Each structure stands twice: as C-alpha cells, then as structure tokens.
C-alpha positions as YAML, in Angstrom:
chain: A
units: angstrom
residues:
- id: 1
  name: UNK
  ca: [-1.74, -30.60, -12.62]
- id: 2
  name: UNK
  ca: [-4.19, -32.40, -10.43]
- id: 3
  name: UNK
  ca: [-6.59, -29.51, -10.70]
- id: 4
  name: UNK
  ca: [-6.69, -29.56, -13.94]
- id: 5
  name: UNK
  ca: [-7.65, -33.56, -14.09]
- id: 6
  name: UNK
  ca: [-10.11, -32.70, -12.02]
- id: 7
  name: UNK
  ca: [-11.51, -30.32, -14.67]
- id: 8
  name: UNK
  ca: [-10.51, -26.76, -12.77]
- id: 9
  name: UNK
  ca: [-10.01, -24.18, -15.85]
- id: 10
  name: UNK
  ca: [-7.35, -21.69, -15.81]
- id: 11
  name: UNK
  ca: [-9.24, -19.01, -13.87]
- id: 12
  name: UNK
  ca: [-10.15, -21.70, -11.07]
- id: 13
  name: UNK
  ca: [-6.63, -22.77, -11.10]
- id: 14
  name: UNK
  ca: [-5.29, -19.41, -10.44]
- id: 15
  name: UNK
  ca: [-7.91, -18.53, -8.37]
- id: 16
  name: UNK
  ca: [-7.91, -21.34, -6.08]
- id: 17
  name: UNK
  ca: [-4.04, -22.45, -6.22]
- id: 18
  name: UNK
  ca: [-2.18, -19.72, -7.30]
- id: 19
  name: UNK
  ca: [-3.34, -16.51, -5.61]
- id: 20
  name: UNK
  ca: [-3.57, -18.26, -2.02]
- id: 21
  name: UNK
  ca: [0.28, -18.82, -2.40]
- id: 22
  name: UNK
  ca: [0.89, -15.30, -3.84]
- id: 23
  name: UNK
  ca: [-1.52, -13.82, -0.83]
- id: 24
  name: UNK
  ca: [1.35, -12.99, 1.52]
- id: 25
  name: UNK
  ca: [4.11, -11.67, -0.94]
- id: 26
  name: UNK
  ca: [0.66, -9.13, -2.70]
- id: 27
  name: UNK
  ca: [-0.09, -7.96, 0.52]
- id: 28
  name: UNK
  ca: [3.58, -7.42, 1.51]
- id: 29
  name: UNK
  ca: [4.20, -5.46, -1.57]
- id: 30
  name: UNK
  ca: [1.18, -3.53, -0.93]
- id: 31
  name: UNK
  ca: [1.88, -2.39, 2.15]
- id: 32
  name: UNK
  ca: [5.62, -1.56, 1.26]
- id: 33
  name: UNK
  ca: [4.38, 0.48, -1.44]
- id: 34
  name: UNK
  ca: [1.98, 2.16, 0.49]
- id: 35
  name: UNK
  ca: [4.62, 3.39, 3.06]
- id: 36
  name: UNK
  ca: [6.77, 4.44, 0.12]
- id: 37
  name: UNK
  ca: [4.24, 6.64, -1.20]
- id: 38
  name: UNK
  ca: [3.66, 8.39, 2.51]
- id: 39
  name: UNK
  ca: [7.40, 8.51, 3.44]
- id: 40
  name: UNK
  ca: [8.79, 9.74, -0.12]
- id: 41
  name: UNK
  ca: [8.06, 13.40, 0.51]
- id: 42
  name: UNK
  ca: [11.64, 14.84, 0.82]
- id: 43
  name: UNK
  ca: [12.86, 13.20, -2.44]
- id: 44
  name: UNK
  ca: [10.32, 14.31, -4.46]
- id: 45
  name: UNK
  ca: [10.63, 18.09, -3.22]
- id: 46
  name: UNK
  ca: [14.42, 17.94, -3.19]
- id: 47
  name: UNK
  ca: [14.95, 16.28, -6.94]
- id: 48
  name: UNK
  ca: [12.28, 17.33, -8.74]
- id: 49
  name: UNK
  ca: [9.91, 19.74, -6.90]
- id: 50
  name: UNK
  ca: [6.87, 17.67, -7.81]
- id: 51
  name: UNK
  ca: [7.29, 18.06, -11.35]
- id: 52
  name: UNK
  ca: [7.12, 15.69, -14.51]
- id: 53
  name: UNK
  ca: [4.31, 13.74, -12.95]
- id: 54
  name: UNK
  ca: [6.31, 12.79, -10.06]
- id: 55
  name: UNK
  ca: [4.21, 14.65, -7.07]
- id: 56
  name: UNK
  ca: [2.52, 12.30, -4.33]
- id: 57
  name: UNK
  ca: [-0.21, 12.83, -1.66]
- id: 58
  name: UNK
  ca: [2.03, 14.43, 0.89]
- id: 59
  name: UNK
  ca: [3.66, 16.85, -1.73]
- id: 60
  name: UNK
  ca: [0.41, 17.57, -3.02]
- id: 61
  name: UNK
  ca: [-1.02, 18.54, 0.59]
- id: 62
  name: UNK
  ca: [2.56, 20.64, 0.90]
- id: 63
  name: UNK
  ca: [1.80, 22.56, -2.35]
- id: 64
  name: UNK
  ca: [-1.41, 22.87, -1.56]
- id: 65
  name: UNK
  ca: [-0.78, 24.80, 2.06]
- id: 66
  name: UNK
  ca: [1.95, 26.50, 1.11]
- id: 67
  name: UNK
  ca: [1.72, 27.57, -2.73]
- id: 68
  name: UNK
  ca: [-2.14, 27.56, -3.29]
- id: 69
  name: UNK
  ca: [-2.97, 29.11, -0.09]
- id: 70
  name: UNK
  ca: [-6.07, 26.77, 0.60]
- id: 71
  name: UNK
  ca: [-5.67, 25.95, 3.97]
- id: 72
  name: UNK
  ca: [-8.73, 24.07, 4.98]
- id: 73
  name: UNK
  ca: [-8.52, 21.75, 1.59]
- id: 74
  name: UNK
  ca: [-4.77, 21.14, 2.48]
- id: 75
  name: UNK
  ca: [-6.02, 20.51, 6.33]
- id: 76
  name: UNK
  ca: [-8.91, 17.90, 5.00]
- id: 77
  name: UNK
  ca: [-5.99, 16.11, 2.62]
- id: 78
  name: UNK
  ca: [-3.65, 15.88, 5.86]
- id: 79
  name: UNK
  ca: [-6.38, 13.92, 7.43]
- id: 80
  name: UNK
  ca: [-6.87, 12.07, 4.88]
- id: 81
  name: UNK
  ca: [-3.73, 10.86, 4.47]
- id: 82
  name: UNK
  ca: [-3.45, 10.38, 8.36]
- id: 83
  name: UNK
  ca: [-6.39, 8.10, 8.00]
- id: 84
  name: UNK
  ca: [-5.14, 6.54, 5.36]
- id: 85
  name: UNK
  ca: [-1.77, 5.79, 7.37]
- id: 86
  name: UNK
  ca: [-3.84, 4.36, 10.21]
- id: 87
  name: UNK
  ca: [-5.72, 2.00, 7.79]
- id: 88
  name: UNK
  ca: [-2.41, 0.81, 6.46]
- id: 89
  name: UNK
  ca: [-0.98, 0.50, 10.24]
- id: 90
  name: UNK
  ca: [-3.83, -1.63, 11.10]
- id: 91
  name: UNK
  ca: [-3.36, -3.81, 7.87]
- id: 92
  name: UNK
  ca: [0.23, -3.98, 8.02]
- id: 93
  name: UNK
  ca: [0.07, -5.20, 12.35]
- id: 94
  name: UNK
  ca: [-2.33, -8.14, 10.92]
- id: 95
  name: UNK
  ca: [-0.27, -9.26, 8.19]
- id: 96
  name: UNK
  ca: [2.87, -9.30, 10.43]
- id: 97
  name: UNK
  ca: [0.91, -10.87, 13.46]
- id: 98
  name: UNK
  ca: [-0.61, -13.58, 10.97]
- id: 99
  name: UNK
  ca: [2.72, -14.23, 9.80]
- id: 100
  name: UNK
  ca: [4.12, -14.68, 13.42]
- id: 101
  name: UNK
  ca: [1.41, -16.91, 14.17]
- id: 102
  name: UNK
  ca: [1.96, -19.12, 11.16]
- id: 103
  name: UNK
  ca: [5.88, -19.15, 12.04]
- id: 104
  name: UNK
  ca: [4.81, -20.18, 15.85]
- id: 105
  name: UNK
  ca: [2.60, -22.99, 14.63]
- id: 106
  name: UNK
  ca: [5.32, -24.45, 12.37]
- id: 107
  name: UNK
  ca: [7.72, -24.64, 15.40]
...
C-alpha cells in the first residue's frame, strides 16, 4: 500500500516487494524440482518405460546407450547430467548456507 501511495506501478510492486519475499521459496522449489528430475529414473523405467511423454534426462541417457547403441552420445549426455548436477549442488549449498546465516543473525 505504501508503494502504491509513492507512485509505484503493479510491476514495480511485484519486482521490488513481492519477488524478494518469494525468492527463498522459489529457489527451494527450483532446487527440489531439479533433484526430482535427476533422481526419478526408477519410477519412469518401472512404470512407463519412458512412454507417453514421461521420459526424463537420465532415462533418455539410458535409452540412448542401451537401445540406440549410441555410446558416445550417451556418454556426452551423462557428462552433461553430471555437470548439471554439480551446478545444482553448488546452488543448493549456497541457498542452505545463506539460510543458516540468516537464522544465525536472528538469534
């Protein structure tokens, strides 16, 4: 309400007030979603065998290696998955450490 009185538009209110308050939850949602995508191989393989648009990246690497016999492509995709996992893990460590720092500063 104060931002509206100061002449801020809806986009400015969202960008400067709402989004910073949602940042922690958006980061956590992105992080958990990324972990789920990388970790969900067994359910996709067991239930659908990658059919009906349910294939994820690890299943696609598996299928490329074992069914298409494209060993080089599957190896390259596996390296991309590992690099992506390292990036996600680094992001997760930063988020968790910033949360701990915020909690420590409050106490």
